[in-house]
Amino acid sequence: MRLKLGISTCPNDTYIYEALVQGLENSPFEWEVHFADVQTLNEMVRRGELDVAKVSAQVYPKIEAEYACLSCGGAIGYGCGPLLLSSVGNAFCPEKPVVLPGADTTAALLFKFWHKKTGQTEQKIEYALFDQVYRSLRSKEAVQGVVIHEHRFTWKRDGLYLLQDLGAFWEENTGTPIPLGIAVARKSLGVNTIFQIEDEIRKSLNIARKRENLVTPFIDKLAQIDDPNVMEAHIRMFVNDFSEEVGERGRASLGYLWTLVKG
């Protein structure tokens, strides 16, 4: 069976899915792989263009009629949330726009969760791809924005200022891990095929975990940053036991998030 798979180029995704993409032994599937940033993947799934994909957790209520949430292959955890950064100082500026990495991203929802909970005034919001958000902060074209993925590890080096760890705020206010991303599969594939896909993802992850080196040439080539130490830190932060099995705590965090989305 030939299926269309969508994942990002971030090291946690390429780490989990590399063996699957390269071809697992005796696999019933052939994969047509589409690499894209998470907002683009969200949009592709909303248009029904992918069979299996890693997407933002908060987009799921908008696609649940057509897609099943898988029990593995996502990104849920502690201490791994997006960061609200400033390019000019340590104070949040309500009168200045905040740049978010896509309207459907969990990062956007976590910012809005923080904004509402802390009683901030009405805020102008702009959207850009995640790497553009970071570039605009570094160039001071943007005063403040929310960063995700590898850029969580480089902001100090690049002279930016931390205004709020949005993941830590989520943990403190909900008591649950941070539900960043999930893997989904088209429901029309059928329950048995979806179980097989989950099995393939777990096999791929277990192969990665048995490797001596976290970062392979495949991961390095696709990453948006060229520092192997950052890639390793990224994998260690975002790949964990929730990646293999969402479990009760993971489902609780997703349920809380989806309640917020539905409003």
CSV table of C-alpha atoms in Angstrom, one decimal:
chain,number,residue,atom,x,y,z
A,1,MET,CA,0.0,0.0,0.0
A,2,ARG,CA,1.4,3.4,-1.0
A,3,LEU,CA,0.7,6.2,1.5
A,4,LYS,CA,1.4,9.9,1.7
A,5,LEU,CA,3.3,10.8,4.8
A,6,GLY,CA,3.9,14.4,6.0
A,7,ILE,CA,6.5,15.3,8.7
A,8,SER,CA,8.6,18.3,9.5
A,9,THR,CA,12.4,18.6,9.0
A,10,CYS,CA,12.9,19.1,12.7
A,11,PRO,CA,15.3,16.6,14.4
A,12,ASN,CA,12.6,15.0,16.7
A,13,ASP,CA,10.5,14.1,13.6
A,14,THR,CA,13.3,12.9,11.5
A,15,TYR,CA,14.7,10.9,14.4
A,16,ILE,CA,11.4,9.1,15.0
A,17,TYR,CA,10.5,8.5,11.4
A,18,GLU,CA,13.9,8.0,9.7
A,19,ALA,CA,13.8,4.2,9.6
A,20,LEU,CA,10.2,4.2,8.4
A,21,VAL,CA,11.0,6.7,5.6
A,22,GLN,CA,14.1,4.7,4.6
A,23,GLY,CA,12.0,1.5,4.5
A,24,LEU,CA,11.4,-1.0,7.3
A,25,GLU,CA,11.9,-4.7,6.6
A,26,ASN,CA,8.8,-6.5,5.6
A,27,SER,CA,6.8,-3.3,5.7
A,28,PRO,CA,3.3,-3.4,4.1
A,29,PHE,CA,3.7,0.2,3.1
A,30,GLU,CA,5.5,2.4,0.6
A,31,TRP,CA,5.8,6.0,1.7
A,32,GLU,CA,5.6,9.1,-0.4
A,33,VAL,CA,7.1,11.6,2.0
A,34,HIS,CA,6.3,15.3,2.2
A,35,PHE,CA,8.6,17.5,4.4
A,36,ALA,CA,7.2,20.8,5.5
A,37,ASP,CA,6.9,23.1,8.4
A,38,VAL,CA,4.2,22.3,10.9
A,39,GLN,CA,1.7,25.0,9.8
A,40,THR,CA,2.0,23.8,6.2
A,41,LEU,CA,1.4,20.2,7.4
A,42,ASN,CA,-1.7,21.4,9.3
A,43,GLU,CA,-3.1,23.0,6.2
A,44,MET,CA,-2.3,20.0,4.0
A,45,VAL,CA,-4.2,17.7,6.5
A,46,ARG,CA,-7.1,20.1,6.7
A,47,ARG,CA,-7.3,19.8,2.9
A,48,GLY,CA,-7.1,16.0,3.1
A,49,GLU,CA,-3.9,15.8,1.1
A,50,LEU,CA,-2.0,13.4,3.4
A,51,ASP,CA,-2.7,9.9,4.6
A,52,VAL,CA,-0.5,10.1,7.7
A,53,ALA,CA,1.0,13.2,9.2
A,54,LYS,CA,2.6,14.8,12.3
A,55,VAL,CA,0.6,17.9,13.0
A,56,SER,CA,0.0,20.4,15.8
A,57,ALA,CA,-2.1,19.0,18.6
A,58,GLN,CA,-4.5,21.9,18.5
A,59,VAL,CA,-5.6,21.4,14.9
A,60,TYR,CA,-7.2,18.0,15.7
A,61,PRO,CA,-10.7,19.2,16.5
A,62,LYS,CA,-10.8,20.7,13.0
A,63,ILE,CA,-9.8,17.4,11.3
A,64,GLU,CA,-11.2,14.7,13.6
A,65,ALA,CA,-14.1,13.8,11.3
A,66,GLU,CA,-11.5,12.5,8.7
A,67,TYR,CA,-8.4,11.6,10.8
A,68,ALA,CA,-7.7,9.4,13.8
A,69,CYS,CA,-5.3,10.6,16.5
A,70,LEU,CA,-2.5,8.0,16.8
A,71,SER,CA,-1.2,6.7,20.1
A,72,CYS,CA,2.4,7.3,19.1
A,73,GLY,CA,4.7,9.4,16.9
A,74,GLY,CA,3.8,12.8,18.4
A,75,ALA,CA,5.4,15.4,20.7
A,76,ILE,CA,4.1,15.6,24.2
A,77,GLY,CA,6.3,16.3,27.3
A,78,TYR,CA,7.5,18.4,30.2
A,79,GLY,CA,9.8,21.3,29.9
A,80,CYS,CA,9.6,21.5,26.1
A,81,GLY,CA,7.1,24.2,25.3
A,82,PRO,CA,7.4,27.2,23.0
A,83,LEU,CA,9.0,30.4,24.3
A,84,LEU,CA,7.7,34.0,24.1
A,85,LEU,CA,10.8,36.1,23.3
A,86,SER,CA,11.6,39.8,22.8
A,87,SER,CA,14.2,41.3,20.6
A,88,VAL,CA,14.5,44.5,22.7
A,89,GLY,CA,14.2,43.8,26.4
A,90,ASN,CA,12.6,41.9,29.3
A,91,ALA,CA,9.2,43.5,29.3
A,92,PHE,CA,6.2,42.4,27.3
A,93,CYS,CA,4.8,45.3,25.0
A,94,PRO,CA,1.0,45.0,24.7
A,95,GLU,CA,1.0,47.8,22.1
A,96,LYS,CA,3.4,45.9,19.8
A,97,PRO,CA,2.4,42.9,17.6
A,98,VAL,CA,3.3,39.4,18.6
A,99,VAL,CA,4.4,37.1,15.7
A,100,LEU,CA,3.2,33.5,16.0
A,101,PRO,CA,4.3,30.4,14.0
A,102,GLY,CA,1.0,29.7,12.3
A,103,ALA,CA,-2.6,30.1,13.3
A,104,ASP,CA,-3.2,26.3,13.8
A,105,THR,CA,0.0,25.7,15.8
A,106,THR,CA,-0.2,24.6,19.4
A,107,ALA,CA,2.3,27.5,20.1
A,108,ALA,CA,-0.3,30.0,19.0
A,109,LEU,CA,-2.9,28.5,21.3
A,110,LEU,CA,-0.5,28.4,24.3
A,111,PHE,CA,0.3,32.0,23.7
A,112,LYS,CA,-3.4,32.9,23.7
A,113,PHE,CA,-3.9,30.7,26.9
A,114,TRP,CA,-1.1,32.7,28.7
A,115,HIS,CA,-2.4,36.0,27.3
A,116,LYS,CA,-5.9,35.4,28.6
A,117,LYS,CA,-4.9,33.9,31.9
A,118,THR,CA,-2.6,36.8,32.8
A,119,GLY,CA,-5.2,39.5,31.9
A,120,GLN,CA,-3.4,41.1,29.1
A,121,THR,CA,-5.0,43.8,27.0
A,122,GLU,CA,-6.2,43.2,23.5
A,123,GLN,CA,-3.2,42.1,21.3
A,124,LYS,CA,-2.4,42.5,17.7
A,125,ILE,CA,-1.2,39.1,16.3
A,126,GLU,CA,0.8,38.4,13.1
A,127,TYR,CA,1.7,35.0,11.7
A,128,ALA,CA,4.8,33.7,9.9
A,129,LEU,CA,6.6,30.4,9.4
A,130,PHE,CA,8.5,29.3,12.5
A,131,ASP,CA,11.9,30.1,11.0
A,132,GLN,CA,10.7,33.5,9.8
A,133,VAL,CA,9.5,34.3,13.3
A,134,TYR,CA,13.0,33.7,14.6
A,135,ARG,CA,14.8,35.6,11.8
A,136,SER,CA,12.5,38.6,12.4
A,137,LEU,CA,13.4,38.6,16.1
A,138,ARG,CA,17.1,38.4,15.4
A,139,SER,CA,16.9,41.3,12.9
A,140,LYS,CA,14.7,43.3,15.3
A,141,GLU,CA,12.1,43.5,12.6
A,142,ALA,CA,9.8,42.0,15.2
A,143,VAL,CA,9.7,43.1,18.8
A,144,GLN,CA,8.2,39.9,20.2
A,145,GLY,CA,7.3,36.5,19.0
A,146,VAL,CA,6.8,32.8,19.9
A,147,VAL,CA,9.6,30.4,18.9
A,148,ILE,CA,9.5,26.7,18.6
A,149,HIS,CA,11.7,23.7,17.5
A,150,GLU,CA,15.5,24.2,17.4
A,151,HIS,CA,15.2,27.9,18.1
A,152,ARG,CA,14.3,27.1,21.7
A,153,PHE,CA,18.0,26.4,22.2
A,154,THR,CA,19.6,29.4,20.5
A,155,TRP,CA,17.9,32.5,21.8
A,156,LYS,CA,20.5,33.3,24.5
A,157,ARG,CA,23.3,33.0,22.0
A,158,ASP,CA,21.5,35.3,19.6
A,159,GLY,CA,20.9,38.1,22.2
A,160,LEU,CA,17.1,37.7,22.6
A,161,TYR,CA,15.1,38.0,25.9
A,162,LEU,CA,12.8,35.4,27.5
A,163,LEU,CA,9.4,36.9,28.4
A,164,GLN,CA,7.6,33.7,29.2
A,165,ASP,CA,8.1,29.9,28.9
A,166,LEU,CA,4.7,29.1,27.6
A,167,GLY,CA,5.1,25.4,28.2
A,168,ALA,CA,6.0,26.0,31.9
A,169,PHE,CA,2.9,28.2,32.2
A,170,TRP,CA,0.7,25.5,30.7
A,171,GLU,CA,2.2,22.9,33.2
A,172,GLU,CA,1.6,25.2,36.2
A,173,ASN,CA,-2.0,26.0,35.2
A,174,THR,CA,-3.2,22.5,34.0
A,175,GLY,CA,-1.0,20.0,35.8
A,176,THR,CA,-0.6,18.1,32.6
A,177,PRO,CA,2.3,17.7,30.1
A,178,ILE,CA,2.6,20.0,27.1
A,179,PRO,CA,0.6,18.6,24.1
A,180,LEU,CA,2.6,20.0,21.2
A,181,GLY,CA,2.2,17.6,18.3
A,182,ILE,CA,0.3,14.4,17.4
A,183,ALA,CA,0.5,11.9,14.6
A,184,VAL,CA,-2.7,11.3,12.6
A,185,ALA,CA,-4.0,8.9,10.0
A,186,ARG,CA,-6.9,9.0,7.6
A,187,LYS,CA,-9.8,7.1,9.2
A,188,SER,CA,-10.8,5.7,5.8
A,189,LEU,CA,-7.7,3.5,5.9
A,190,GLY,CA,-9.5,1.3,8.4
A,191,VAL,CA,-8.8,0.3,12.0
A,192,ASN,CA,-6.4,-2.6,11.0
A,193,THR,CA,-4.3,-0.5,8.7
A,194,ILE,CA,-4.1,2.3,11.3
A,195,PHE,CA,-2.9,-0.3,13.9
A,196,GLN,CA,-0.2,-1.4,11.4
A,197,ILE,CA,0.9,2.3,10.9
A,198,GLU,CA,1.3,2.7,14.7
A,199,ASP,CA,3.3,-0.5,14.8
A,200,GLU,CA,5.6,0.9,12.0
A,201,ILE,CA,6.1,4.2,13.8
A,202,ARG,CA,7.1,2.3,17.0
A,203,LYS,CA,9.5,0.1,15.1
A,204,SER,CA,11.1,3.1,13.6
A,205,LEU,CA,11.4,4.8,16.9
A,206,ASN,CA,12.9,1.7,18.6
A,207,ILE,CA,15.5,1.4,15.8
A,208,ALA,CA,16.5,5.1,16.4
A,209,ARG,CA,16.8,4.5,20.1
A,210,LYS,CA,19.2,1.6,19.6
A,211,ARG,CA,21.6,3.7,17.5
A,212,GLU,CA,24.8,4.8,19.0
A,213,ASN,CA,24.5,8.3,17.6
A,214,LEU,CA,21.4,10.5,18.0
A,215,VAL,CA,22.1,12.6,14.9
A,216,THR,CA,22.5,10.8,11.5
A,217,PRO,CA,23.3,12.3,8.1
A,218,PHE,CA,19.6,12.1,7.3
A,219,ILE,CA,18.7,14.2,10.3
A,220,ASP,CA,21.6,16.6,9.8
A,221,LYS,CA,20.8,17.2,6.1
A,222,LEU,CA,17.2,18.1,6.8
A,223,ALA,CA,17.6,20.2,10.0
A,224,GLN,CA,17.2,24.0,9.9
A,225,ILE,CA,20.2,24.5,12.0
A,226,ASP,CA,23.8,23.2,11.6
A,227,ASP,CA,24.8,22.7,15.2
A,228,PRO,CA,24.9,19.0,16.1
A,229,ASN,CA,24.7,19.8,19.8
A,230,VAL,CA,21.5,21.7,19.3
A,231,MET,CA,20.1,18.8,17.2
A,232,GLU,CA,21.0,16.3,20.0
A,233,ALA,CA,19.4,18.6,22.6
A,234,HIS,CA,16.3,18.9,20.4
A,235,ILE,CA,15.9,15.1,20.2
A,236,ARG,CA,16.5,14.6,23.9
A,237,MET,CA,13.9,17.2,24.8
A,238,PHE,CA,11.1,16.3,22.4
A,239,VAL,CA,11.4,12.5,22.0
A,240,ASN,CA,10.4,10.6,25.1
A,241,ASP,CA,8.1,7.8,26.4
A,242,PHE,CA,5.0,9.8,25.2
A,243,SER,CA,6.4,9.5,21.6
A,244,GLU,CA,6.0,5.7,21.9
A,245,GLU,CA,2.7,5.7,23.8
A,246,VAL,CA,0.6,8.8,24.6
A,247,GLY,CA,-0.8,7.1,27.7
A,248,GLU,CA,-3.2,8.4,30.3
A,249,ARG,CA,-1.3,11.6,31.1
A,250,GLY,CA,-0.8,12.4,27.4
A,251,ARG,CA,-4.5,11.9,26.7
A,252,ALA,CA,-5.4,14.2,29.6
A,253,SER,CA,-3.3,17.0,28.2
A,254,LEU,CA,-4.8,16.6,24.8
A,255,GLY,CA,-8.3,16.6,26.2
A,256,TYR,CA,-7.6,19.8,28.0
A,257,LEU,CA,-6.2,21.4,24.9
A,258,TRP,CA,-9.0,20.3,22.7
A,259,THR,CA,-11.6,21.7,25.2
A,260,LEU,CA,-9.9,25.1,24.8
A,261,VAL,CA,-9.9,24.8,21.0
A,262,LYS,CA,-13.7,24.0,21.0
A,263,GLY,CA,-14.2,26.9,23.2
